[in-house]
CSV table of C-alpha atoms in Angstrom, one decimal:
chain,number,residue,atom,x,y,z
A,22,MET,CA,-163.9,30.8,111.5
A,23,SER,CA,-165.7,33.1,109.1
A,24,ALA,CA,-166.6,32.2,105.5
A,25,GLU,CA,-164.2,35.0,104.3
A,26,THR,CA,-161.3,33.4,106.1
A,27,ASP,CA,-162.2,30.0,104.8
A,28,ASN,CA,-162.2,31.3,101.2
A,29,ILE,CA,-158.7,32.9,101.7
A,30,GLU,CA,-157.3,29.7,103.1
A,31,GLN,CA,-158.8,27.7,100.2
A,32,ALA,CA,-157.3,30.1,97.7
A,33,ILE,CA,-153.8,29.7,99.2
A,34,GLU,CA,-154.1,25.9,99.2
A,35,GLU,CA,-155.2,25.9,95.6
A,36,GLU,CA,-152.2,28.1,94.4
A,37,PRO,CA,-149.7,26.2,92.1
A,38,ALA,CA,-146.8,24.6,94.0
A,39,GLU,CA,-144.1,26.6,92.1
A,40,SER,CA,-145.3,29.9,93.6
A,41,ALA,CA,-144.1,28.7,97.0
A,42,GLU,CA,-140.6,28.1,95.7
A,43,PRO,CA,-138.0,30.6,96.5
A,44,PRO,CA,-137.1,32.9,93.5
A,45,SER,CA,-133.7,31.3,93.1
A,46,GLN,CA,-135.3,27.9,92.3
A,47,ARG,CA,-137.9,29.1,89.8
A,48,PRO,CA,-137.0,28.4,86.2
A,49,VAL,CA,-135.5,31.4,84.4
A,50,GLU,CA,-136.8,32.0,81.0
A,51,GLU,CA,-133.9,32.0,78.5
A,52,LYS,CA,-133.9,34.9,76.1
A,53,PRO,CA,-133.6,33.8,72.4
A,54,LYS,CA,-130.0,33.9,71.3
A,55,LYS,CA,-129.3,36.4,68.6
A,56,ILE,CA,-128.0,34.7,65.4
A,57,PRO,CA,-124.9,36.4,64.0
A,58,LEU,CA,-125.7,38.2,60.7
A,59,MET,CA,-123.3,36.1,58.7
A,60,LYS,CA,-124.9,32.9,60.0
A,61,ASN,CA,-128.4,33.9,59.1
A,62,LYS,CA,-129.2,31.8,56.0
A,63,LYS,CA,-131.6,34.3,54.5
A,64,PHE,CA,-129.1,37.2,54.8
A,65,TYR,CA,-126.2,35.0,53.5
A,66,ASN,CA,-128.1,33.6,50.5
A,67,CYS,CA,-130.2,36.6,49.6
A,68,VAL,CA,-127.8,39.5,50.4
A,69,PHE,CA,-124.2,38.5,51.0
A,70,VAL,CA,-123.8,36.0,48.1
A,71,PRO,CA,-125.3,38.2,45.4
A,72,LEU,CA,-123.3,41.2,46.7
A,73,MET,CA,-120.0,39.2,46.5
A,74,ILE,CA,-120.9,37.9,43.0
A,75,LEU,CA,-121.7,41.4,41.8
A,76,LEU,CA,-118.6,43.0,43.3
A,77,SER,CA,-116.4,40.2,42.0
A,78,ALA,CA,-117.7,40.5,38.5
A,79,GLY,CA,-117.3,44.3,38.5
A,80,ILE,CA,-113.7,44.1,39.8
A,81,ARG,CA,-112.8,41.5,37.2
A,82,MET,CA,-114.4,43.4,34.4
A,83,PHE,CA,-112.6,46.6,35.4
A,84,SER,CA,-109.3,44.8,35.7
A,85,VAL,CA,-109.4,43.3,32.3
A,86,GLU,CA,-110.7,46.3,30.4
A,87,ILE,CA,-108.7,49.0,32.1
A,88,PHE,CA,-105.4,47.4,32.9
A,89,ILE,CA,-104.8,44.2,30.9
A,90,ILE,CA,-106.2,44.9,27.3
A,91,PRO,CA,-104.8,48.4,26.9
A,92,HIS,CA,-101.3,47.3,28.0
A,93,ASN,CA,-101.2,44.3,25.8
A,94,PHE,CA,-100.4,41.3,28.1
A,95,ALA,CA,-102.4,38.2,29.0
A,96,GLN,CA,-103.5,36.6,32.3
A,97,GLY,CA,-103.3,32.9,32.6
A,98,GLY,CA,-106.4,30.7,32.0
A,99,VAL,CA,-109.4,31.4,29.9
A,100,THR,CA,-109.1,35.2,30.5
A,101,GLY,CA,-105.6,35.1,28.9
A,102,ILE,CA,-106.9,33.2,25.9
A,103,ALA,CA,-109.7,35.7,25.5
A,104,THR,CA,-107.5,38.8,25.8
A,105,MET,CA,-105.1,37.4,23.2
A,106,ILE,CA,-107.9,36.7,20.8
A,107,GLU,CA,-109.2,40.3,21.2
A,108,HIS,CA,-105.7,41.6,20.5
A,109,ALA,CA,-105.2,39.4,17.5
A,110,THR,CA,-108.6,40.5,16.0
A,111,GLY,CA,-107.8,44.1,16.6
A,112,GLY,CA,-110.6,44.4,19.2
A,113,ALA,CA,-113.3,43.1,16.8
A,114,PHE,CA,-114.1,40.2,19.1
A,115,SER,CA,-114.5,41.2,22.7
A,116,SER,CA,-112.8,39.1,25.3
A,117,GLY,CA,-116.1,38.9,27.2
A,118,TRP,CA,-117.6,36.8,24.4
A,119,THR,CA,-114.7,34.3,24.4
A,120,ILE,CA,-114.8,33.9,28.2
A,121,LEU,CA,-118.6,33.3,28.0
A,122,ILE,CA,-118.3,30.8,25.1
A,123,ILE,CA,-115.6,28.7,26.8
A,124,ASN,CA,-117.2,28.8,30.3
A,125,VAL,CA,-120.8,28.0,29.5
A,126,PRO,CA,-120.2,24.3,28.6
A,127,LEU,CA,-117.8,24.0,31.6
A,128,VAL,CA,-120.4,25.4,34.0
A,129,ILE,CA,-123.1,23.1,32.6
A,130,LEU,CA,-120.8,20.1,33.2
A,131,ALA,CA,-120.0,21.4,36.7
A,132,PHE,CA,-123.8,21.6,37.4
A,133,ILE,CA,-124.3,18.0,36.3
A,134,PHE,CA,-121.3,16.3,37.7
A,135,LEU,CA,-119.9,18.5,40.5
A,136,SER,CA,-122.1,20.8,42.5
A,137,LYS,CA,-125.2,22.7,41.6
A,138,GLY,CA,-124.6,25.5,44.0
A,139,PHE,CA,-121.0,26.0,42.9
A,140,ALA,CA,-122.0,25.9,39.2
A,141,ILE,CA,-124.9,28.4,39.6
A,142,LYS,CA,-122.8,30.9,41.5
A,143,THR,CA,-119.8,30.5,39.2
A,144,GLY,CA,-122.1,30.8,36.1
A,145,VAL,CA,-123.8,34.0,37.4
A,146,ALA,CA,-120.4,35.5,38.2
A,147,THR,CA,-119.0,34.6,34.7
A,148,VAL,CA,-122.1,35.9,32.8
A,149,LEU,CA,-122.0,39.2,34.7
A,150,SER,CA,-118.3,39.8,34.2
A,151,SER,CA,-118.4,38.7,30.5
A,152,VAL,CA,-121.4,40.9,29.6
A,153,GLY,CA,-119.8,43.7,31.5
A,154,MET,CA,-116.7,43.4,29.5
A,155,VAL,CA,-118.6,43.4,26.2
A,156,ILE,CA,-120.5,46.6,27.2
A,157,MET,CA,-117.4,48.3,28.7
A,158,ASN,CA,-115.4,47.5,25.6
A,159,LYS,CA,-117.6,49.8,23.6
A,160,TYR,CA,-117.3,52.7,26.0
A,161,VAL,CA,-113.8,52.2,27.4
A,162,THR,CA,-112.3,54.9,25.1
A,163,GLU,CA,-114.7,57.5,26.6
A,164,LEU,CA,-113.5,57.1,30.1
A,165,PRO,CA,-111.5,60.0,31.6
A,166,PRO,CA,-107.7,59.8,31.2
A,167,GLN,CA,-107.3,59.4,35.0
A,168,PHE,CA,-108.4,55.8,34.6
A,169,TYR,CA,-105.4,54.9,32.5
A,170,ILE,CA,-101.7,54.2,33.2
A,171,ASP,CA,-99.2,55.6,30.7
A,172,GLU,CA,-97.0,53.1,28.8
A,173,GLU,CA,-93.9,54.2,30.7
A,174,HIS,CA,-95.4,52.7,33.9
A,175,SER,CA,-97.1,49.6,32.4
A,176,ILE,CA,-95.7,47.5,35.2
A,177,LEU,CA,-98.1,49.3,37.5
A,178,ALA,CA,-101.0,48.0,35.3
A,179,ALA,CA,-99.8,44.5,35.9
A,180,ILE,CA,-99.5,45.0,39.7
A,181,ALA,CA,-103.0,46.7,39.8
A,182,SER,CA,-104.5,44.0,37.7
A,183,GLY,CA,-103.0,41.3,39.9
A,184,ALA,CA,-104.3,42.9,43.1
A,185,LEU,CA,-107.8,43.3,41.7
A,186,THR,CA,-107.8,39.7,40.4
A,187,GLY,CA,-106.7,38.4,43.8
A,188,VAL,CA,-109.5,40.3,45.5
A,189,SER,CA,-112.1,39.1,43.0
A,190,PHE,CA,-110.9,35.5,43.4
A,191,ALA,CA,-111.0,35.7,47.2
A,192,MET,CA,-114.6,37.0,47.1
A,193,LEU,CA,-115.7,34.0,45.0
A,194,ILE,CA,-113.8,31.5,47.1
A,195,LYS,CA,-115.6,33.0,50.2
A,196,ILE,CA,-119.0,32.0,48.8
A,197,GLY,CA,-118.0,28.7,47.3
A,198,ALA,CA,-117.6,29.7,43.7
A,199,SER,CA,-114.8,30.3,41.2
A,200,SER,CA,-113.9,32.4,38.2
A,201,GLY,CA,-114.5,29.3,36.0
A,202,GLY,CA,-112.2,28.1,33.2
A,203,THR,CA,-109.2,26.1,34.4
A,204,ASP,CA,-110.5,26.1,37.9
A,205,ILE,CA,-113.4,23.9,36.8
A,206,VAL,CA,-111.2,21.7,34.7
A,207,GLY,CA,-108.9,21.2,37.7
A,208,MET,CA,-111.9,20.2,39.8
A,209,PHE,CA,-112.8,17.5,37.3
A,210,ILE,CA,-109.3,16.2,37.3
A,211,GLN,CA,-109.3,16.2,41.1
A,212,ARG,CA,-112.5,14.3,41.2
A,213,ARG,CA,-111.2,11.7,38.8
A,214,PHE,CA,-107.6,11.4,40.2
A,215,LYS,CA,-107.9,12.3,43.9
A,216,ALA,CA,-104.1,12.1,44.5
A,217,THR,CA,-103.3,14.5,41.7
A,218,ASN,CA,-102.1,18.0,42.7
A,219,VAL,CA,-104.3,20.1,40.4
A,220,VAL,CA,-102.4,23.3,41.4
A,221,TRP,CA,-99.5,22.1,39.3
A,222,PHE,CA,-101.8,21.3,36.4
A,223,ILE,CA,-103.5,24.7,36.5
A,224,SER,CA,-100.1,26.4,36.8
A,225,ALA,CA,-98.8,24.5,33.8
A,226,ILE,CA,-101.8,25.6,31.7
A,227,ASP,CA,-101.2,29.2,32.8
A,228,ALA,CA,-97.5,28.9,32.0
A,229,VAL,CA,-98.3,27.7,28.4
A,230,ILE,CA,-100.8,30.6,27.8
A,231,ILE,CA,-98.3,33.1,29.1
A,232,LEU,CA,-95.5,31.7,26.9
A,233,ILE,CA,-97.9,31.9,23.9
A,234,SER,CA,-98.4,35.6,24.6
A,235,PHE,CA,-94.8,36.1,23.6
A,236,PHE,CA,-95.7,35.4,20.0
A,237,VAL,CA,-99.1,37.1,20.1
A,238,TYR,CA,-97.7,40.4,21.4
A,239,GLY,CA,-94.9,41.0,18.9
A,240,ASN,CA,-92.3,38.5,20.0
A,241,SER,CA,-91.5,40.5,23.1
A,242,LEU,CA,-90.6,39.5,26.6
A,243,THR,CA,-92.3,42.5,28.2
A,244,PRO,CA,-95.8,41.0,28.0
A,245,VAL,CA,-94.5,37.7,29.4
A,246,LEU,CA,-92.9,39.5,32.4
A,247,MET,CA,-96.0,41.6,33.0
A,248,SER,CA,-98.1,38.4,32.9
A,249,LEU,CA,-95.9,36.8,35.5
A,250,THR,CA,-96.0,39.9,37.7
A,251,GLU,CA,-99.8,39.9,37.5
A,252,LYS,CA,-99.9,36.2,38.3
A,253,ILE,CA,-97.6,36.5,41.4
A,254,VAL,CA,-99.5,39.6,42.8
A,255,ALA,CA,-102.9,37.9,42.3
A,256,SER,CA,-101.7,34.8,44.1
A,257,ILE,CA,-100.3,36.8,47.0
A,258,VAL,CA,-103.3,39.0,47.4
A,259,GLY,CA,-105.8,36.1,47.0
A,260,ASP,CA,-104.0,33.9,49.6
A,261,THR,CA,-103.7,36.8,52.0
A,262,ILE,CA,-107.4,37.6,51.9
A,263,THR,CA,-108.6,34.0,52.0
A,264,SER,CA,-106.3,32.7,54.8
A,265,GLY,CA,-103.5,35.2,55.6
A,266,PHE,CA,-105.6,37.2,58.0
A,267,LYS,CA,-106.3,34.0,60.0
A,268,SER,CA,-102.7,32.7,60.0
A,269,ALA,CA,-100.7,32.3,63.1
A,270,LEU,CA,-97.5,30.8,64.5
A,271,LYS,CA,-97.3,27.5,66.2
A,272,PHE,CA,-94.5,26.9,68.7
A,273,GLU,CA,-93.4,23.6,70.0
A,274,ILE,CA,-91.2,24.0,73.1
A,275,ILE,CA,-89.1,21.3,74.7
A,276,THR,CA,-88.3,22.1,78.3
A,277,SER,CA,-87.6,20.6,81.7
A,278,ASP,CA,-89.4,23.5,83.4
A,279,PRO,CA,-92.9,23.3,81.8
A,280,GLU,CA,-94.7,25.0,84.7
A,281,ALA,CA,-92.7,28.2,84.7
A,282,VAL,CA,-92.6,28.5,80.9
A,283,SER,CA,-96.4,27.8,80.6
A,284,LYS,CA,-97.2,30.3,83.3
A,285,GLU,CA,-95.3,33.1,81.5
A,286,LEU,CA,-96.9,32.3,78.1
A,287,ILE,CA,-100.4,32.3,79.6
A,288,GLU,CA,-100.0,35.4,81.7
A,289,LYS,CA,-98.0,37.6,79.3
A,290,LEU,CA,-99.4,36.5,76.0
A,291,GLY,CA,-102.8,35.3,77.0
A,292,ARG,CA,-102.5,32.1,75.1
A,293,GLY,CA,-103.3,28.6,76.1
A,294,VAL,CA,-100.5,25.9,76.3
A,295,THR,CA,-100.8,22.2,75.8
A,296,MET,CA,-98.3,19.9,77.4
A,297,LEU,CA,-97.2,16.4,76.2
A,298,HIS,CA,-94.6,14.2,77.8
A,299,ALA,CA,-91.4,13.6,75.9
A,300,THR,CA,-88.2,11.7,76.3
A,301,GLY,CA,-84.8,12.9,74.9
A,302,MET,CA,-83.4,9.9,73.0
A,303,TYR,CA,-79.8,11.1,73.5
A,304,SER,CA,-79.9,11.6,77.2
A,305,HIS,CA,-83.1,9.6,77.9
A,306,ASN,CA,-84.2,12.4,80.3
A,307,GLU,CA,-87.8,13.1,80.7
A,308,LYS,CA,-88.9,16.4,79.1
A,309,ALA,CA,-92.1,18.3,78.4
A,310,LEU,CA,-93.3,19.3,75.0
A,311,LEU,CA,-95.4,22.5,75.1
A,312,ILE,CA,-97.5,23.5,72.2
A,313,CYS,CA,-98.6,27.1,71.9
A,314,VAL,CA,-100.2,29.0,69.1
A,315,ILE,CA,-99.7,32.8,69.0
A,316,ARG,CA,-100.4,35.7,66.7
A,317,LYS,CA,-97.6,37.0,64.5
A,318,SER,CA,-97.6,40.3,66.4
A,319,GLN,CA,-96.7,38.4,69.6
A,320,LEU,CA,-93.5,36.9,68.2
A,321,ALA,CA,-91.2,39.5,69.8
A,322,ALA,CA,-92.8,39.0,73.2
A,323,PHE,CA,-92.5,35.3,72.8
A,324,ASN,CA,-88.8,35.6,72.0
A,325,ARG,CA,-88.3,37.7,75.1
A,326,ILE,CA,-89.9,35.0,77.3
A,327,MET,CA,-87.7,32.3,75.7
A,328,GLN,CA,-84.5,34.2,76.4
A,329,SER,CA,-85.2,33.7,80.2
A,330,TYR,CA,-84.9,29.9,79.6
A,331,PRO,CA,-81.6,29.2,77.9
A,332,ASP,CA,-82.0,25.4,78.3
A,333,THR,CA,-85.3,25.5,76.5
A,334,PHE,CA,-85.5,24.5,72.8
A,335,ALA,CA,-88.3,25.9,70.6
A,336,TYR,CA,-89.2,25.8,67.0
A,337,LEU,CA,-92.0,27.3,65.0
A,338,SER,CA,-94.2,26.5,62.1
A,339,ARG,CA,-96.6,28.7,60.2
A,340,THR,CA,-100.3,27.8,60.2
A,341,SER,CA,-102.4,29.0,57.3
A,342,GLU,CA,-105.6,29.3,59.3
A,343,VAL,CA,-106.6,29.2,62.9
A,344,MET,CA,-110.1,28.8,64.2
A,345,GLY,CA,-111.5,28.6,67.7
A,346,LEU,CA,-111.2,30.2,71.1
A,347,GLY,CA,-109.0,33.2,71.2
A,348,PHE,CA,-108.6,33.5,67.4
A,349,SER,CA,-112.0,33.6,65.8
A,350,ARG,CA,-115.6,33.9,66.9
């Protein structure tokens, strides 16, 4: 055998063992997974959070200065106190200063005793909106008339203010912050008395402030009713944005024909079904309890399926938020 042939055979023998493996058995290099933009910490902390704070502060500032103060009614909470003080002083003391003065010590206490991240984001949002109100208060009379609502349609100002307040609140909740004031007080109470329903406490404070507005704004019911309208709209909009878009309907179905019912729900609605065994305590017959979560838009189709099974009993409950396969990424 020639030396050249010996060198070739030696080279083949010295090749790594994996090169002789069939392609299907060779390890496949996994491509690095792309991280969703909202799960990228740098983007979230450096772009998304500051943007939400800035937008929320701007919306809140615009709502107070364009809709609330010119139409002489008060929100609940610290903003309500601030707007009443501005009205009582004839505009000499801007509501922005009052909001800032009340919130600064609350934010400092929140930083020490609650959460540093929450306090910082809440503090920045409060400072931006308060300073914006002070600045805007000086130039608000120079805005074009298209920005204002005439007195005959003041209720529209309450509705618009409530909608904007709800949007602003939802933005802050999204990033783990708040508008300050009674929200921070409520968190302190919740921390001290965990079983306490702070929603009722905050609502009680808001109710007292709204009732006081009756005397501040000329002993008239109109400001009180506008305040209530603003509060209701803000609550509806805020809840819709924070959880309403993720809400769904959960059905619990008691049937003796679980296979057929489940098959239709899966095929026609594209929803998963979970089955539990159940016993009817009146007849002591074995039944199946099916659990199915659907979107609100699928309710009509669900009802049509149930009409095919007259012996089936079903009831629904509304879920405020749904996460996981088939509903959220």
